Amino acid sequence: MNGILRWIHPVQTLVNEYQRWIHPVQILVNEYQRWIHPLQILVNEYQRWIHPVQTLVNEYQRWIHPLQTLINEYQRWIHPVQTLINEYQRWIYPVQTLVNEY
């Protein structure tokens, strides 16, 4: 019996230490689980939405460059053409008037 009592104290001390440490650790695990689930849902939603948004951004970038180039070319050419039309209108009226008078 004395041999059993000799071992029971260290075992009881070990159990007490385990219980002393396991409770705070269990609280930490519970808090982690309480917070991680909503965060995981948030991450999943982010990933669910970010892919289509990223695809949209990529498509926009894929199309906007050619469109911007087209607009730039249009602006580069339209000014001289508009100037030509204005000059034509400025000169054609007197000439047309002269032709009609003749």
PDB file of C-alpha atoms in Angstrom:
ATOM      1  CA  MET A   1       0.000   0.000   0.000  1.00  0.00           C
ATOM      2  CA  ASN A   2       2.874   2.306   0.837  1.00  0.00           C
ATOM      3  CA  GLY A   3       4.247   1.772  -2.689  1.00  0.00           C
ATOM      4  CA  ILE A   4       0.933   2.832  -4.250  1.00  0.00           C
ATOM      5  CA  LEU A   5       0.741   5.946  -2.047  1.00  0.00           C
ATOM      6  CA  ARG A   6       4.303   6.780  -3.058  1.00  0.00           C
ATOM      7  CA  TRP A   7       3.189   6.938  -6.714  1.00  0.00           C
ATOM      8  CA  ILE A   8      -0.208   8.539  -6.167  1.00  0.00           C
ATOM      9  CA  HIS A   9       1.142  11.973  -5.165  1.00  0.00           C
ATOM     10  CA  PRO A  10       3.224  12.522  -8.343  1.00  0.00           C
ATOM     11  CA  VAL A  11       0.333  11.226 -10.461  1.00  0.00           C
ATOM     12  CA  GLN A  12      -2.119  13.539  -8.657  1.00  0.00           C
ATOM     13  CA  THR A  13       0.311  16.447  -9.135  1.00  0.00           C
ATOM     14  CA  LEU A  14       0.506  15.602 -12.837  1.00  0.00           C
ATOM     15  CA  VAL A  15      -3.311  15.480 -13.094  1.00  0.00           C
ATOM     16  CA  ASN A  16      -3.598  18.812 -11.270  1.00  0.00           C
ATOM     17  CA  GLU A  17      -1.018  20.453 -13.559  1.00  0.00           C
ATOM     18  CA  TYR A  18      -2.785  19.016 -16.579  1.00  0.00           C
ATOM     19  CA  GLN A  19      -6.100  20.435 -15.370  1.00  0.00           C
ATOM     20  CA  ARG A  20      -4.456  23.750 -14.527  1.00  0.00           C
ATOM     21  CA  TRP A  21      -3.092  24.096 -18.074  1.00  0.00           C
ATOM     22  CA  ILE A  22      -5.777  22.340 -20.080  1.00  0.00           C
ATOM     23  CA  HIS A  23      -8.574  24.701 -19.034  1.00  0.00           C
ATOM     24  CA  PRO A  24      -6.938  27.864 -20.424  1.00  0.00           C
ATOM     25  CA  VAL A  25      -5.853  25.930 -23.510  1.00  0.00           C
ATOM     26  CA  GLN A  26      -9.411  24.623 -23.978  1.00  0.00           C
ATOM     27  CA  ILE A  27     -10.730  28.195 -23.647  1.00  0.00           C
ATOM     28  CA  LEU A  28      -8.210  29.292 -26.266  1.00  0.00           C
ATOM     29  CA  VAL A  29      -9.262  26.479 -28.606  1.00  0.00           C
ATOM     30  CA  ASN A  30     -12.929  27.352 -28.100  1.00  0.00           C
ATOM     31  CA  GLU A  31     -12.269  31.035 -28.823  1.00  0.00           C
ATOM     32  CA  TYR A  32     -10.260  30.074 -31.890  1.00  0.00           C
ATOM     33  CA  GLN A  33     -13.134  27.923 -33.126  1.00  0.00           C
ATOM     34  CA  ARG A  34     -15.632  30.662 -32.296  1.00  0.00           C
ATOM     35  CA  TRP A  35     -13.695  33.208 -34.360  1.00  0.00           C
ATOM     36  CA  ILE A  36     -12.191  31.045 -37.060  1.00  0.00           C
ATOM     37  CA  HIS A  37     -15.510  29.782 -38.405  1.00  0.00           C
ATOM     38  CA  PRO A  38     -16.889  33.248 -39.214  1.00  0.00           C
ATOM     39  CA  LEU A  39     -13.498  34.273 -40.584  1.00  0.00           C
ATOM     40  CA  GLN A  40     -13.365  31.158 -42.752  1.00  0.00           C
ATOM     41  CA  ILE A  41     -16.846  31.978 -44.058  1.00  0.00           C
ATOM     42  CA  LEU A  42     -15.650  35.508 -44.813  1.00  0.00           C
ATOM     43  CA  VAL A  43     -12.583  34.193 -46.652  1.00  0.00           C
ATOM     44  CA  ASN A  44     -14.735  31.761 -48.623  1.00  0.00           C
ATOM     45  CA  GLU A  45     -17.163  34.531 -49.584  1.00  0.00           C
ATOM     46  CA  TYR A  46     -14.242  36.769 -50.546  1.00  0.00           C
ATOM     47  CA  GLN A  47     -12.830  34.012 -52.744  1.00  0.00           C
ATOM     48  CA  ARG A  48     -16.270  33.317 -54.189  1.00  0.00           C
ATOM     49  CA  TRP A  49     -16.712  36.972 -55.172  1.00  0.00           C
ATOM     50  CA  ILE A  50     -13.142  38.008 -55.955  1.00  0.00           C
ATOM     51  CA  HIS A  51     -12.747  35.545 -58.821  1.00  0.00           C
ATOM     52  CA  PRO A  52     -15.645  36.958 -60.864  1.00  0.00           C
ATOM     53  CA  VAL A  53     -14.570  40.511 -60.011  1.00  0.00           C
ATOM     54  CA  GLN A  54     -10.976  39.745 -61.012  1.00  0.00           C
ATOM     55  CA  THR A  55     -12.256  38.199 -64.244  1.00  0.00           C
ATOM     56  CA  LEU A  56     -14.272  41.345 -64.886  1.00  0.00           C
ATOM     57  CA  VAL A  57     -11.220  43.538 -64.250  1.00  0.00           C
ATOM     58  CA  ASN A  58      -9.118  41.374 -66.570  1.00  0.00           C
ATOM     59  CA  GLU A  59     -11.760  41.570 -69.306  1.00  0.00           C
ATOM     60  CA  TYR A  60     -12.011  45.333 -68.830  1.00  0.00           C
ATOM     61  CA  GLN A  61      -8.239  45.656 -69.167  1.00  0.00           C
ATOM     62  CA  ARG A  62      -8.248  43.335 -72.166  1.00  0.00           C
ATOM     63  CA  TRP A  63     -10.869  45.464 -73.948  1.00  0.00           C
ATOM     64  CA  ILE A  64     -10.081  48.965 -72.690  1.00  0.00           C
ATOM     65  CA  HIS A  65      -6.604  49.127 -74.208  1.00  0.00           C
ATOM     66  CA  PRO A  66      -7.771  48.495 -77.777  1.00  0.00           C
ATOM     67  CA  LEU A  67     -10.722  50.845 -77.253  1.00  0.00           C
ATOM     68  CA  GLN A  68      -8.468  53.541 -75.827  1.00  0.00           C
ATOM     69  CA  THR A  69      -6.149  53.088 -78.804  1.00  0.00           C
ATOM     70  CA  LEU A  70      -9.123  53.413 -81.142  1.00  0.00           C
ATOM     71  CA  ILE A  71     -10.281  56.586 -79.385  1.00  0.00           C
ATOM     72  CA  ASN A  72      -6.767  58.035 -79.557  1.00  0.00           C
ATOM     73  CA  GLU A  73      -6.536  57.248 -83.269  1.00  0.00           C
ATOM     74  CA  TYR A  74      -9.989  58.742 -83.845  1.00  0.00           C
ATOM     75  CA  GLN A  75      -8.937  61.929 -82.059  1.00  0.00           C
ATOM     76  CA  ARG A  76      -5.674  62.013 -83.960  1.00  0.00           C
ATOM     77  CA  TRP A  77      -7.456  61.769 -87.308  1.00  0.00           C
ATOM     78  CA  ILE A  78     -10.699  63.613 -86.606  1.00  0.00           C
ATOM     79  CA  HIS A  79      -9.088  66.993 -86.001  1.00  0.00           C
ATOM     80  CA  PRO A  80      -7.468  67.218 -89.456  1.00  0.00           C
ATOM     81  CA  VAL A  81     -10.635  65.837 -91.068  1.00  0.00           C
ATOM     82  CA  GLN A  82     -12.792  68.313 -89.152  1.00  0.00           C
ATOM     83  CA  THR A  83     -10.453  71.105 -90.212  1.00  0.00           C
ATOM     84  CA  LEU A  84     -10.770  69.940 -93.825  1.00  0.00           C
ATOM     85  CA  ILE A  85     -14.578  69.907 -93.581  1.00  0.00           C
ATOM     86  CA  ASN A  86     -14.576  73.383 -92.042  1.00  0.00           C
ATOM     87  CA  GLU A  87     -12.309  74.703 -94.794  1.00  0.00           C
ATOM     88  CA  TYR A  88     -14.479  73.033 -97.419  1.00  0.00           C
ATOM     89  CA  GLN A  89     -17.589  74.653 -95.962  1.00  0.00           C
ATOM     90  CA  ARG A  90     -15.846  77.993 -95.686  1.00  0.00           C
ATOM     91  CA  TRP A  91     -14.856  77.921 -99.359  1.00  0.00           C
ATOM     92  CA  ILE A  92     -17.690  75.986-100.947  1.00  0.00           C
ATOM     93  CA  TYR A  93     -20.393  78.471-100.009  1.00  0.00           C
ATOM     94  CA  PRO A  94     -18.828  81.412-101.892  1.00  0.00           C
ATOM     95  CA  VAL A  95     -17.933  79.139-104.807  1.00  0.00           C
ATOM     96  CA  GLN A  96     -21.430  77.645-104.870  1.00  0.00           C
ATOM     97  CA  THR A  97     -22.870  81.134-104.739  1.00  0.00           C
ATOM     98  CA  LEU A  98     -20.624  82.182-107.611  1.00  0.00           C
ATOM     99  CA  VAL A  99     -21.631  79.139-109.662  1.00  0.00           C
ATOM    100  CA  ASN A 100     -25.307  79.826-109.014  1.00  0.00           C
ATOM    101  CA  GLU A 101     -24.880  83.462-110.008  1.00  0.00           C
ATOM    102  CA  TYR A 102     -23.071  82.485-113.207  1.00  0.00           C
TER     103      TYR A 102
END
